Amino acid sequence: MQTILRFLFLLICLSLASCEPEISEKKDKAMNERKLSEIISLEHNKLLKETTQKISLLEKNTKKYLETLSDEDYSEWQEAWRSAHESFIAITFLPMNENFSEIEAWPLTPGFIDSIENYPYSGIVNDSTIEITPDVLKAQHMITDPSEISLGFHVLEYYAFERKREDLNGTEEVNKRRRALISIVSELLVKEIKALEKEPPMKIDISYPELITHIKDRVQRIHIEIRSAEHCAFSESTGEIVRYQLMVFNEIFNNTLEIDKYLEEISPDSSDEIESLLKEIKNYNTSLETSYLEGLIPKLIRIEQILSDLENLERVS
């Protein structure tokens, strides 16, 4: 009798187990548009606060180096530039209604702002008819061409990494003008970032299709940076800034804004392919080979194509 009861108990357990719903391997649903907008706003405010602090430190270290011209302060100036620049770049991955041309303009033509080899009297610094003031530098910025840059991160990058340090020393008028230009550019950079705090980061509601368009443009931008090799060229950190941007993209895609969950809903195959490509890129980024950038290009192009197809799909629907 006990044997029969044990058999019946086992049979019931097996029956109950077979009735349990199958565990889905699909991701949870993406957040709604209202929640998405809230998350973007919170993330924007957080990143902007961090960037404001780092750019204020950059201004402080810039002026400190111009006063002391010491090796230690030179290294701290360079490190402050890298930290502030990366922090700002992270903000650009969020959809915002802003023009960053006075903050993050490149490539820069050195001869527009200063002397270059074989042209010792070129540039704003050497033109005594041009005053070195905030208003004048703003007026000169991109005055006839996008490469005529007199404001933003990459002016400071040029002087912190590329220009000879002795050119910032001494009592000669040209060196005084050079130091004045650097100091004013750092001050204006702080003002531009703080001005962003007063502006709404985006419209109240944003949809995932709009976010896909923005992210696709950012991926395309990274692709362009690799091909041109001009972003952060003075600091010889093109590879580092590309790696950093890919890290930010991966975090936003899979975690912060849950774009992966949205793609899983509308196109599981596309979602799987992008995730696979991102894993390949992440593994690839551990390589120390300088040629790794070229290997990223076909993967980034494929991600662009997938996002573009999804963008068109959403427009049709």
PDB file of C-alpha atoms in Angstrom, residues 1-305:
ATOM      1  CA  MET A   1       0.000   0.000   0.000  1.00  0.00           C
ATOM      2  CA  GLN A   2       2.815   2.387   0.905  1.00  0.00           C
ATOM      3  CA  THR A   3       4.494   1.667  -2.417  1.00  0.00           C
ATOM      4  CA  ILE A   4       1.316   2.568  -4.289  1.00  0.00           C
ATOM      5  CA  LEU A   5       0.980   5.820  -2.318  1.00  0.00           C
ATOM      6  CA  ARG A   6       4.586   6.764  -3.064  1.00  0.00           C
ATOM      7  CA  PHE A   7       3.971   6.097  -6.747  1.00  0.00           C
ATOM      8  CA  LEU A   8       0.824   8.246  -6.774  1.00  0.00           C
ATOM      9  CA  PHE A   9       2.635  11.081  -4.951  1.00  0.00           C
ATOM     10  CA  LEU A  10       5.446  11.004  -7.487  1.00  0.00           C
ATOM     11  CA  LEU A  11       2.960  11.021 -10.356  1.00  0.00           C
ATOM     12  CA  ILE A  12       1.159  14.067  -8.943  1.00  0.00           C
ATOM     13  CA  CYS A  13       4.473  15.951  -8.536  1.00  0.00           C
ATOM     14  CA  LEU A  14       5.429  15.226 -12.123  1.00  0.00           C
ATOM     15  CA  SER A  15       2.014  16.386 -13.334  1.00  0.00           C
ATOM     16  CA  LEU A  16       2.260  19.629 -11.409  1.00  0.00           C
ATOM     17  CA  ALA A  17       5.759  20.266 -12.707  1.00  0.00           C
ATOM     18  CA  SER A  18       4.626  19.809 -16.279  1.00  0.00           C
ATOM     19  CA  CYS A  19       1.930  22.441 -15.782  1.00  0.00           C
ATOM     20  CA  GLU A  20       4.382  25.154 -14.700  1.00  0.00           C
ATOM     21  CA  PRO A  21       4.800  27.927 -17.267  1.00  0.00           C
ATOM     22  CA  GLU A  22       7.987  27.838 -19.311  1.00  0.00           C
ATOM     23  CA  ILE A  23      10.601  30.343 -18.250  1.00  0.00           C
ATOM     24  CA  SER A  24      10.947  32.923 -20.976  1.00  0.00           C
ATOM     25  CA  GLU A  25      14.429  33.950 -22.024  1.00  0.00           C
ATOM     26  CA  LYS A  26      13.131  37.245 -23.312  1.00  0.00           C
ATOM     27  CA  LYS A  27      13.988  40.470 -21.524  1.00  0.00           C
ATOM     28  CA  ASP A  28      11.502  42.427 -19.471  1.00  0.00           C
ATOM     29  CA  LYS A  29       9.533  45.051 -21.323  1.00  0.00           C
ATOM     30  CA  ALA A  30      11.141  48.410 -21.943  1.00  0.00           C
ATOM     31  CA  MET A  31      10.054  51.364 -19.822  1.00  0.00           C
ATOM     32  CA  ASN A  32       7.280  53.617 -21.098  1.00  0.00           C
ATOM     33  CA  GLU A  33       8.004  56.998 -22.700  1.00  0.00           C
ATOM     34  CA  ARG A  34       7.221  58.968 -19.586  1.00  0.00           C
ATOM     35  CA  LYS A  35       9.639  56.889 -17.521  1.00  0.00           C
ATOM     36  CA  LEU A  36      12.220  57.083 -20.314  1.00  0.00           C
ATOM     37  CA  SER A  37      12.051  60.891 -20.308  1.00  0.00           C
ATOM     38  CA  GLU A  38      12.399  60.961 -16.534  1.00  0.00           C
ATOM     39  CA  ILE A  39      15.459  58.713 -16.615  1.00  0.00           C
ATOM     40  CA  ILE A  40      17.103  60.803 -19.343  1.00  0.00           C
ATOM     41  CA  SER A  41      16.440  63.987 -17.359  1.00  0.00           C
ATOM     42  CA  LEU A  42      17.891  62.489 -14.164  1.00  0.00           C
ATOM     43  CA  GLU A  43      20.915  61.124 -16.005  1.00  0.00           C
ATOM     44  CA  HIS A  44      21.440  64.478 -17.729  1.00  0.00           C
ATOM     45  CA  ASN A  45      21.377  66.342 -14.428  1.00  0.00           C
ATOM     46  CA  LYS A  46      23.778  63.870 -12.818  1.00  0.00           C
ATOM     47  CA  LEU A  47      26.286  63.978 -15.676  1.00  0.00           C
ATOM     48  CA  LEU A  48      26.039  67.751 -15.985  1.00  0.00           C
ATOM     49  CA  LYS A  49      26.778  68.181 -12.287  1.00  0.00           C
ATOM     50  CA  GLU A  50      29.832  65.925 -12.574  1.00  0.00           C
ATOM     51  CA  THR A  51      31.019  67.724 -15.691  1.00  0.00           C
ATOM     52  CA  THR A  52      30.602  71.165 -14.133  1.00  0.00           C
ATOM     53  CA  GLN A  53      32.783  70.096 -11.215  1.00  0.00           C
ATOM     54  CA  LYS A  54      35.464  68.648 -13.486  1.00  0.00           C
ATOM     55  CA  ILE A  55      35.519  71.641 -15.820  1.00  0.00           C
ATOM     56  CA  SER A  56      35.782  74.000 -12.852  1.00  0.00           C
ATOM     57  CA  LEU A  57      38.785  71.952 -11.729  1.00  0.00           C
ATOM     58  CA  LEU A  58      40.179  72.177 -15.261  1.00  0.00           C
ATOM     59  CA  GLU A  59      39.920  75.974 -15.147  1.00  0.00           C
ATOM     60  CA  LYS A  60      41.634  76.006 -11.759  1.00  0.00           C
ATOM     61  CA  ASN A  61      44.472  73.739 -12.922  1.00  0.00           C
ATOM     62  CA  THR A  62      44.848  75.698 -16.162  1.00  0.00           C
ATOM     63  CA  LYS A  63      45.394  78.962 -14.334  1.00  0.00           C
ATOM     64  CA  LYS A  64      47.610  77.312 -11.744  1.00  0.00           C
ATOM     65  CA  TYR A  65      49.926  75.986 -14.435  1.00  0.00           C
ATOM     66  CA  LEU A  66      50.042  79.362 -16.203  1.00  0.00           C
ATOM     67  CA  GLU A  67      51.221  80.848 -12.905  1.00  0.00           C
ATOM     68  CA  THR A  68      53.791  78.226 -11.909  1.00  0.00           C
ATOM     69  CA  LEU A  69      54.746  76.492 -15.204  1.00  0.00           C
ATOM     70  CA  SER A  70      55.932  73.579 -13.045  1.00  0.00           C
ATOM     71  CA  ASP A  71      56.200  69.971 -14.214  1.00  0.00           C
ATOM     72  CA  GLU A  72      53.766  68.791 -11.546  1.00  0.00           C
ATOM     73  CA  ASP A  73      51.134  71.382 -12.441  1.00  0.00           C
ATOM     74  CA  TYR A  74      51.620  70.604 -16.137  1.00  0.00           C
ATOM     75  CA  SER A  75      50.752  66.935 -15.542  1.00  0.00           C
ATOM     76  CA  GLU A  76      47.753  67.905 -13.407  1.00  0.00           C
ATOM     77  CA  TRP A  77      46.546  70.268 -16.143  1.00  0.00           C
ATOM     78  CA  GLN A  78      46.699  67.492 -18.718  1.00  0.00           C
ATOM     79  CA  GLU A  79      44.933  65.013 -16.453  1.00  0.00           C
ATOM     80  CA  ALA A  80      42.215  67.552 -15.605  1.00  0.00           C
ATOM     81  CA  TRP A  81      41.643  68.114 -19.321  1.00  0.00           C
ATOM     82  CA  ARG A  82      41.236  64.392 -20.022  1.00  0.00           C
ATOM     83  CA  SER A  83      38.846  63.917 -17.104  1.00  0.00           C
ATOM     84  CA  ALA A  84      36.652  66.933 -17.934  1.00  0.00           C
ATOM     85  CA  HIS A  85      36.554  66.117 -21.640  1.00  0.00           C
ATOM     86  CA  GLU A  86      35.460  62.517 -21.075  1.00  0.00           C
ATOM     87  CA  SER A  87      32.815  63.639 -18.621  1.00  0.00           C
ATOM     88  CA  PHE A  88      31.364  66.046 -21.172  1.00  0.00           C
ATOM     89  CA  ILE A  89      31.446  63.448 -23.965  1.00  0.00           C
ATOM     90  CA  ALA A  90      29.193  61.212 -21.861  1.00  0.00           C
ATOM     91  CA  ILE A  91      26.528  63.953 -21.850  1.00  0.00           C
ATOM     92  CA  THR A  92      26.423  64.016 -25.652  1.00  0.00           C
ATOM     93  CA  PHE A  93      25.067  60.464 -25.705  1.00  0.00           C
ATOM     94  CA  LEU A  94      21.815  61.776 -24.230  1.00  0.00           C
ATOM     95  CA  PRO A  95      19.319  63.478 -26.582  1.00  0.00           C
ATOM     96  CA  MET A  96      19.557  67.214 -25.978  1.00  0.00           C
ATOM     97  CA  ASN A  97      18.436  70.347 -27.798  1.00  0.00           C
ATOM     98  CA  GLU A  98      21.856  71.970 -27.665  1.00  0.00           C
ATOM     99  CA  ASN A  99      24.589  73.117 -30.007  1.00  0.00           C
ATOM    100  CA  PHE A 100      27.991  72.240 -28.567  1.00  0.00           C
ATOM    101  CA  SER A 101      30.078  74.084 -31.164  1.00  0.00           C
ATOM    102  CA  GLU A 102      31.620  76.404 -28.562  1.00  0.00           C
ATOM    103  CA  ILE A 103      32.473  73.463 -26.301  1.00  0.00           C
ATOM    104  CA  GLU A 104      33.471  70.500 -28.462  1.00  0.00           C
ATOM    105  CA  ALA A 105      34.544  71.727 -31.899  1.00  0.00           C
ATOM    106  CA  TRP A 106      37.171  69.832 -33.883  1.00  0.00           C
ATOM    107  CA  PRO A 107      39.340  69.421 -35.889  1.00  0.00           C
ATOM    108  CA  LEU A 108      41.210  72.577 -34.980  1.00  0.00           C
ATOM    109  CA  THR A 109      43.553  74.434 -37.336  1.00  0.00           C
ATOM    110  CA  PRO A 110      46.494  75.525 -35.119  1.00  0.00           C
ATOM    111  CA  GLY A 111      47.514  78.288 -37.553  1.00  0.00           C
ATOM    112  CA  PHE A 112      44.217  80.064 -36.906  1.00  0.00           C
ATOM    113  CA  ILE A 113      45.017  80.709 -33.267  1.00  0.00           C
ATOM    114  CA  ASP A 114      48.822  80.698 -33.152  1.00  0.00           C
ATOM    115  CA  SER A 115      52.079  80.490 -35.053  1.00  0.00           C
ATOM    116  CA  ILE A 116      53.051  77.273 -36.800  1.00  0.00           C
ATOM    117  CA  GLU A 117      56.174  76.033 -38.520  1.00  0.00           C
ATOM    118  CA  ASN A 118      57.193  78.309 -41.417  1.00  0.00           C
ATOM    119  CA  TYR A 119      54.475  80.782 -40.404  1.00  0.00           C
ATOM    120  CA  PRO A 120      55.810  82.456 -37.237  1.00  0.00           C
ATOM    121  CA  TYR A 121      53.353  85.359 -37.320  1.00  0.00           C
ATOM    122  CA  SER A 122      50.130  83.521 -38.039  1.00  0.00           C
ATOM    123  CA  GLY A 123      47.112  83.265 -35.790  1.00  0.00           C
ATOM    124  CA  ILE A 124      45.113  85.373 -33.376  1.00  0.00           C
ATOM    125  CA  VAL A 125      47.926  85.341 -30.822  1.00  0.00           C
ATOM    126  CA  ASN A 126      50.347  87.052 -33.208  1.00  0.00           C
ATOM    127  CA  ASP A 127      47.885  89.562 -34.666  1.00  0.00           C
ATOM    128  CA  SER A 128      48.221  92.645 -32.477  1.00  0.00           C
ATOM    129  CA  THR A 129      45.145  94.204 -34.118  1.00  0.00           C
ATOM    130  CA  ILE A 130      42.977  91.503 -32.499  1.00  0.00           C
ATOM    131  CA  GLU A 131      42.246  91.949 -28.812  1.00  0.00           C
ATOM    132  CA  ILE A 132      42.337  88.857 -26.604  1.00  0.00           C
ATOM    133  CA  THR A 133      38.952  89.231 -24.917  1.00  0.00           C
ATOM    134  CA  PRO A 134      35.951  86.914 -24.418  1.00  0.00           C
ATOM    135  CA  ASP A 135      33.829  88.810 -26.953  1.00  0.00           C
ATOM    136  CA  VAL A 136      36.555  88.806 -29.585  1.00  0.00           C
ATOM    137  CA  LEU A 137      37.299  85.089 -29.169  1.00  0.00           C
ATOM    138  CA  LYS A 138      33.590  84.350 -29.508  1.00  0.00           C
ATOM    139  CA  ALA A 139      33.376  86.482 -32.624  1.00  0.00           C
ATOM    140  CA  GLN A 140      36.434  84.800 -34.158  1.00  0.00           C
ATOM    141  CA  HIS A 141      35.183  81.278 -33.440  1.00  0.00           C
ATOM    142  CA  MET A 142      34.388  79.555 -36.774  1.00  0.00           C
ATOM    143  CA  ILE A 143      34.293  82.992 -38.386  1.00  0.00           C
ATOM    144  CA  THR A 144      34.703  81.760 -41.974  1.00  0.00           C
ATOM    145  CA  ASP A 145      35.275  78.009 -41.608  1.00  0.00           C
ATOM    146  CA  PRO A 146      34.387  75.287 -39.049  1.00  0.00           C
ATOM    147  CA  SER A 147      38.092  74.569 -38.493  1.00  0.00           C
ATOM    148  CA  GLU A 148      38.747  78.163 -37.392  1.00  0.00           C
ATOM    149  CA  ILE A 149      38.291  77.330 -33.747  1.00  0.00           C
ATOM    150  CA  SER A 150      39.060  79.707 -30.895  1.00  0.00           C
ATOM    151  CA  LEU A 151      36.886  78.219 -28.131  1.00  0.00           C
ATOM    152  CA  GLY A 152      36.342  74.950 -26.364  1.00  0.00           C
ATOM    153  CA  PHE A 153      38.102  71.841 -25.191  1.00  0.00           C
ATOM    154  CA  HIS A 154      40.378  71.386 -28.156  1.00  0.00           C
ATOM    155  CA  VAL A 155      41.974  74.832 -27.935  1.00  0.00           C
ATOM    156  CA  LEU A 156      43.037  73.868 -24.413  1.00  0.00           C
ATOM    157  CA  GLU A 157      44.104  70.431 -25.643  1.00  0.00           C
ATOM    158  CA  TYR A 158      46.377  72.048 -28.227  1.00  0.00           C
ATOM    159  CA  TYR A 159      48.181  74.147 -25.627  1.00  0.00           C
ATOM    160  CA  ALA A 160      48.240  71.471 -22.915  1.00  0.00           C
ATOM    161  CA  PHE A 161      49.674  68.722 -25.117  1.00  0.00           C
ATOM    162  CA  GLU A 162      50.984  69.998 -28.459  1.00  0.00           C
ATOM    163  CA  ARG A 163      52.427  73.456 -27.969  1.00  0.00           C
ATOM    164  CA  LYS A 164      55.968  73.862 -26.644  1.00  0.00           C
ATOM    165  CA  ARG A 165      55.877  74.729 -22.967  1.00  0.00           C
ATOM    166  CA  GLU A 166      58.440  77.507 -23.354  1.00  0.00           C
ATOM    167  CA  ASP A 167      55.953  79.355 -25.564  1.00  0.00           C
ATOM    168  CA  LEU A 168      53.880  80.024 -22.442  1.00  0.00           C
ATOM    169  CA  ASN A 169      56.812  81.364 -20.452  1.00  0.00           C
ATOM    170  CA  GLY A 170      58.499  84.756 -20.413  1.00  0.00           C
ATOM    171  CA  THR A 171      57.491  88.405 -20.508  1.00  0.00           C
ATOM    172  CA  GLU A 172      57.322  88.794 -24.279  1.00  0.00           C
ATOM    173  CA  GLU A 173      54.036  90.284 -25.446  1.00  0.00           C
ATOM    174  CA  VAL A 174      53.194  87.271 -27.615  1.00  0.00           C
ATOM    175  CA  ASN A 175      53.580  84.927 -24.656  1.00  0.00           C
ATOM    176  CA  LYS A 176      51.382  87.163 -22.509  1.00  0.00           C
ATOM    177  CA  ARG A 177      48.707  87.091 -25.214  1.00  0.00           C
ATOM    178  CA  ARG A 178      49.021  83.317 -25.419  1.00  0.00           C
ATOM    179  CA  ARG A 179      48.510  82.903 -21.689  1.00  0.00           C
ATOM    180  CA  ALA A 180      45.578  85.327 -21.771  1.00  0.00           C
ATOM    181  CA  LEU A 181      43.907  83.366 -24.566  1.00  0.00           C
ATOM    182  CA  ILE A 182      44.271  80.063 -22.699  1.00  0.00           C
ATOM    183  CA  SER A 183      42.921  81.557 -19.481  1.00  0.00           C
ATOM    184  CA  ILE A 184      39.885  83.108 -21.188  1.00  0.00           C
ATOM    185  CA  VAL A 185      39.080  79.924 -23.109  1.00  0.00           C
ATOM    186  CA  SER A 186      39.034  77.959 -19.840  1.00  0.00           C
ATOM    187  CA  GLU A 187      36.734  80.559 -18.239  1.00  0.00           C
ATOM    188  CA  LEU A 188      34.318  80.525 -21.180  1.00  0.00           C
ATOM    189  CA  LEU A 189      34.228  76.741 -21.144  1.00  0.00           C
ATOM    190  CA  VAL A 190      32.994  76.796 -17.556  1.00  0.00           C
ATOM    191  CA  LYS A 191      30.352  79.389 -18.456  1.00  0.00           C
ATOM    192  CA  GLU A 192      29.100  77.329 -21.413  1.00  0.00           C
ATOM    193  CA  ILE A 193      28.683  74.220 -19.274  1.00  0.00           C
ATOM    194  CA  LYS A 194      26.940  76.117 -16.483  1.00  0.00           C
ATOM    195  CA  ALA A 195      24.597  77.644 -19.072  1.00  0.00           C
ATOM    196  CA  LEU A 196      23.426  74.127 -19.929  1.00  0.00           C
ATOM    197  CA  GLU A 197      22.037  73.802 -16.406  1.00  0.00           C
ATOM    198  CA  LYS A 198      19.561  76.589 -17.158  1.00  0.00           C
ATOM    199  CA  GLU A 199      18.256  74.986 -20.353  1.00  0.00           C
ATOM    200  CA  PRO A 200      15.790  72.095 -20.562  1.00  0.00           C
ATOM    201  CA  PRO A 201      17.733  69.022 -21.734  1.00  0.00           C
ATOM    202  CA  MET A 202      15.060  67.999 -24.247  1.00  0.00           C
ATOM    203  CA  LYS A 203      11.380  68.139 -24.953  1.00  0.00           C
ATOM    204  CA  ILE A 204       9.125  66.720 -22.257  1.00  0.00           C
ATOM    205  CA  ASP A 205       8.318  63.472 -24.064  1.00  0.00           C
ATOM    206  CA  ILE A 206      10.758  61.376 -26.058  1.00  0.00           C
ATOM    207  CA  SER A 207      10.105  58.079 -27.747  1.00  0.00           C
ATOM    208  CA  TYR A 208      12.372  55.117 -28.305  1.00  0.00           C
ATOM    209  CA  PRO A 209      12.328  55.656 -32.101  1.00  0.00           C
ATOM    210  CA  GLU A 210      13.679  59.185 -31.534  1.00  0.00           C
ATOM    211  CA  LEU A 211      16.279  57.776 -29.170  1.00  0.00           C
ATOM    212  CA  ILE A 212      17.350  55.205 -31.772  1.00  0.00           C
ATOM    213  CA  THR A 213      17.934  58.014 -34.271  1.00  0.00           C
ATOM    214  CA  HIS A 214      20.101  59.862 -31.765  1.00  0.00           C
ATOM    215  CA  ILE A 215      22.098  56.760 -30.820  1.00  0.00           C
ATOM    216  CA  LYS A 216      22.601  55.852 -34.482  1.00  0.00           C
ATOM    217  CA  ASP A 217      24.068  59.322 -35.066  1.00  0.00           C
ATOM    218  CA  ARG A 218      26.420  58.852 -32.119  1.00  0.00           C
ATOM    219  CA  VAL A 219      27.644  55.501 -33.483  1.00  0.00           C
ATOM    220  CA  GLN A 220      28.205  57.163 -36.840  1.00  0.00           C
ATOM    221  CA  ARG A 221      30.178  59.906 -35.094  1.00  0.00           C
ATOM    222  CA  ILE A 222      32.482  57.320 -33.504  1.00  0.00           C
ATOM    223  CA  HIS A 223      32.950  55.725 -36.905  1.00  0.00           C
ATOM    224  CA  ILE A 224      33.937  59.126 -38.372  1.00  0.00           C
ATOM    225  CA  GLU A 225      36.360  59.750 -35.516  1.00  0.00           C
ATOM    226  CA  ILE A 226      38.153  56.492 -36.220  1.00  0.00           C
ATOM    227  CA  ARG A 227      38.465  57.208 -39.941  1.00  0.00           C
ATOM    228  CA  SER A 228      39.647  60.788 -39.484  1.00  0.00           C
ATOM    229  CA  ALA A 229      41.944  60.108 -36.488  1.00  0.00           C
ATOM    230  CA  GLU A 230      41.600  63.827 -35.685  1.00  0.00           C
ATOM    231  CA  HIS A 231      39.598  63.772 -32.462  1.00  0.00           C
ATOM    232  CA  CYS A 232      41.988  64.224 -29.510  1.00  0.00           C
ATOM    233  CA  ALA A 233      44.938  64.053 -31.905  1.00  0.00           C
ATOM    234  CA  PHE A 234      46.986  66.632 -29.986  1.00  0.00           C
ATOM    235  CA  SER A 235      46.836  64.514 -26.825  1.00  0.00           C
ATOM    236  CA  GLU A 236      47.377  61.343 -28.877  1.00  0.00           C
ATOM    237  CA  SER A 237      44.317  59.813 -27.244  1.00  0.00           C
ATOM    238  CA  THR A 238      42.017  59.056 -30.183  1.00  0.00           C
ATOM    239  CA  GLY A 239      41.978  55.368 -29.247  1.00  0.00           C
ATOM    240  CA  GLU A 240      41.211  56.125 -25.605  1.00  0.00           C
ATOM    241  CA  ILE A 241      38.302  58.457 -26.397  1.00  0.00           C
ATOM    242  CA  VAL A 242      36.860  55.896 -28.837  1.00  0.00           C
ATOM    243  CA  ARG A 243      37.066  53.189 -26.161  1.00  0.00           C
ATOM    244  CA  TYR A 244      35.418  55.497 -23.653  1.00  0.00           C
ATOM    245  CA  GLN A 245      32.552  56.352 -25.997  1.00  0.00           C
ATOM    246  CA  LEU A 246      31.921  52.702 -26.768  1.00  0.00           C
ATOM    247  CA  MET A 247      31.785  51.988 -23.043  1.00  0.00           C
ATOM    248  CA  VAL A 248      29.234  54.801 -22.566  1.00  0.00           C
ATOM    249  CA  PHE A 249      27.208  53.540 -25.541  1.00  0.00           C
ATOM    250  CA  ASN A 250      27.131  50.000 -24.154  1.00  0.00           C
ATOM    251  CA  GLU A 251      26.027  51.228 -20.726  1.00  0.00           C
ATOM    252  CA  ILE A 252      23.238  53.397 -22.139  1.00  0.00           C
ATOM    253  CA  PHE A 253      22.090  50.714 -24.560  1.00  0.00           C
ATOM    254  CA  ASN A 254      21.908  47.828 -22.093  1.00  0.00           C
ATOM    255  CA  ASN A 255      21.334  49.475 -18.745  1.00  0.00           C
ATOM    256  CA  THR A 256      20.572  53.170 -18.298  1.00  0.00           C
ATOM    257  CA  LEU A 257      17.962  53.610 -21.055  1.00  0.00           C
ATOM    258  CA  GLU A 258      17.164  49.926 -21.723  1.00  0.00           C
ATOM    259  CA  ILE A 259      17.258  50.300 -25.490  1.00  0.00           C
ATOM    260  CA  ASP A 260      18.030  46.598 -25.733  1.00  0.00           C
ATOM    261  CA  LYS A 261      14.650  45.749 -24.196  1.00  0.00           C
ATOM    262  CA  TYR A 262      12.843  47.958 -26.680  1.00  0.00           C
ATOM    263  CA  LEU A 263      14.637  46.339 -29.626  1.00  0.00           C
ATOM    264  CA  GLU A 264      13.789  42.914 -28.219  1.00  0.00           C
ATOM    265  CA  GLU A 265      10.124  43.854 -28.474  1.00  0.00           C
ATOM    266  CA  ILE A 266      10.126  45.211 -32.017  1.00  0.00           C
ATOM    267  CA  SER A 267      12.863  43.109 -33.612  1.00  0.00           C
ATOM    268  CA  PRO A 268      14.401  40.272 -31.563  1.00  0.00           C
ATOM    269  CA  ASP A 269      16.808  39.307 -34.336  1.00  0.00           C
ATOM    270  CA  SER A 270      18.165  42.847 -34.593  1.00  0.00           C
ATOM    271  CA  SER A 271      18.492  43.043 -30.831  1.00  0.00           C
ATOM    272  CA  ASP A 272      20.437  39.782 -30.705  1.00  0.00           C
ATOM    273  CA  GLU A 273      22.765  40.886 -33.490  1.00  0.00           C
ATOM    274  CA  ILE A 274      23.557  44.232 -31.862  1.00  0.00           C
ATOM    275  CA  GLU A 275      24.214  42.539 -28.529  1.00  0.00           C
ATOM    276  CA  SER A 276      26.544  40.094 -30.253  1.00  0.00           C
ATOM    277  CA  LEU A 277      28.391  42.955 -31.959  1.00  0.00           C
ATOM    278  CA  LEU A 278      28.703  44.873 -28.695  1.00  0.00           C
ATOM    279  CA  LYS A 279      30.201  41.812 -26.997  1.00  0.00           C
ATOM    280  CA  GLU A 280      32.693  41.482 -29.829  1.00  0.00           C
ATOM    281  CA  ILE A 281      33.581  45.166 -29.523  1.00  0.00           C
ATOM    282  CA  LYS A 282      33.961  44.876 -25.756  1.00  0.00           C
ATOM    283  CA  ASN A 283      36.313  41.911 -26.113  1.00  0.00           C
ATOM    284  CA  TYR A 284      38.125  43.637 -28.943  1.00  0.00           C
ATOM    285  CA  ASN A 285      38.690  46.730 -26.827  1.00  0.00           C
ATOM    286  CA  THR A 286      40.898  44.768 -24.447  1.00  0.00           C
ATOM    287  CA  SER A 287      43.511  44.554 -27.212  1.00  0.00           C
ATOM    288  CA  LEU A 288      46.489  46.866 -26.874  1.00  0.00           C
ATOM    289  CA  GLU A 289      47.207  46.760 -30.594  1.00  0.00           C
ATOM    290  CA  THR A 290      47.084  50.204 -32.205  1.00  0.00           C
ATOM    291  CA  SER A 291      45.368  48.694 -35.241  1.00  0.00           C
ATOM    292  CA  TYR A 292      42.317  47.744 -33.193  1.00  0.00           C
ATOM    293  CA  LEU A 293      40.490  50.911 -34.305  1.00  0.00           C
ATOM    294  CA  GLU A 294      40.315  49.771 -37.910  1.00  0.00           C
ATOM    295  CA  GLY A 295      38.892  46.452 -36.786  1.00  0.00           C
ATOM    296  CA  LEU A 296      36.016  48.298 -35.099  1.00  0.00           C
ATOM    297  CA  ILE A 297      34.859  49.997 -38.294  1.00  0.00           C
ATOM    298  CA  PRO A 298      32.925  47.091 -39.900  1.00  0.00           C
ATOM    299  CA  LYS A 299      31.233  46.318 -36.584  1.00  0.00           C
ATOM    300  CA  LEU A 300      30.175  49.946 -36.099  1.00  0.00           C
ATOM    301  CA  ILE A 301      28.962  50.167 -39.697  1.00  0.00           C
ATOM    302  CA  ARG A 302      26.796  47.093 -39.126  1.00  0.00           C
ATOM    303  CA  ILE A 303      25.311  48.591 -35.948  1.00  0.00           C
ATOM    304  CA  GLU A 304      24.567  51.785 -37.902  1.00  0.00           C
ATOM    305  CA  GLN A 305      22.817  49.745 -40.598  1.00  0.00           C
TER     306      GLN A 305
END
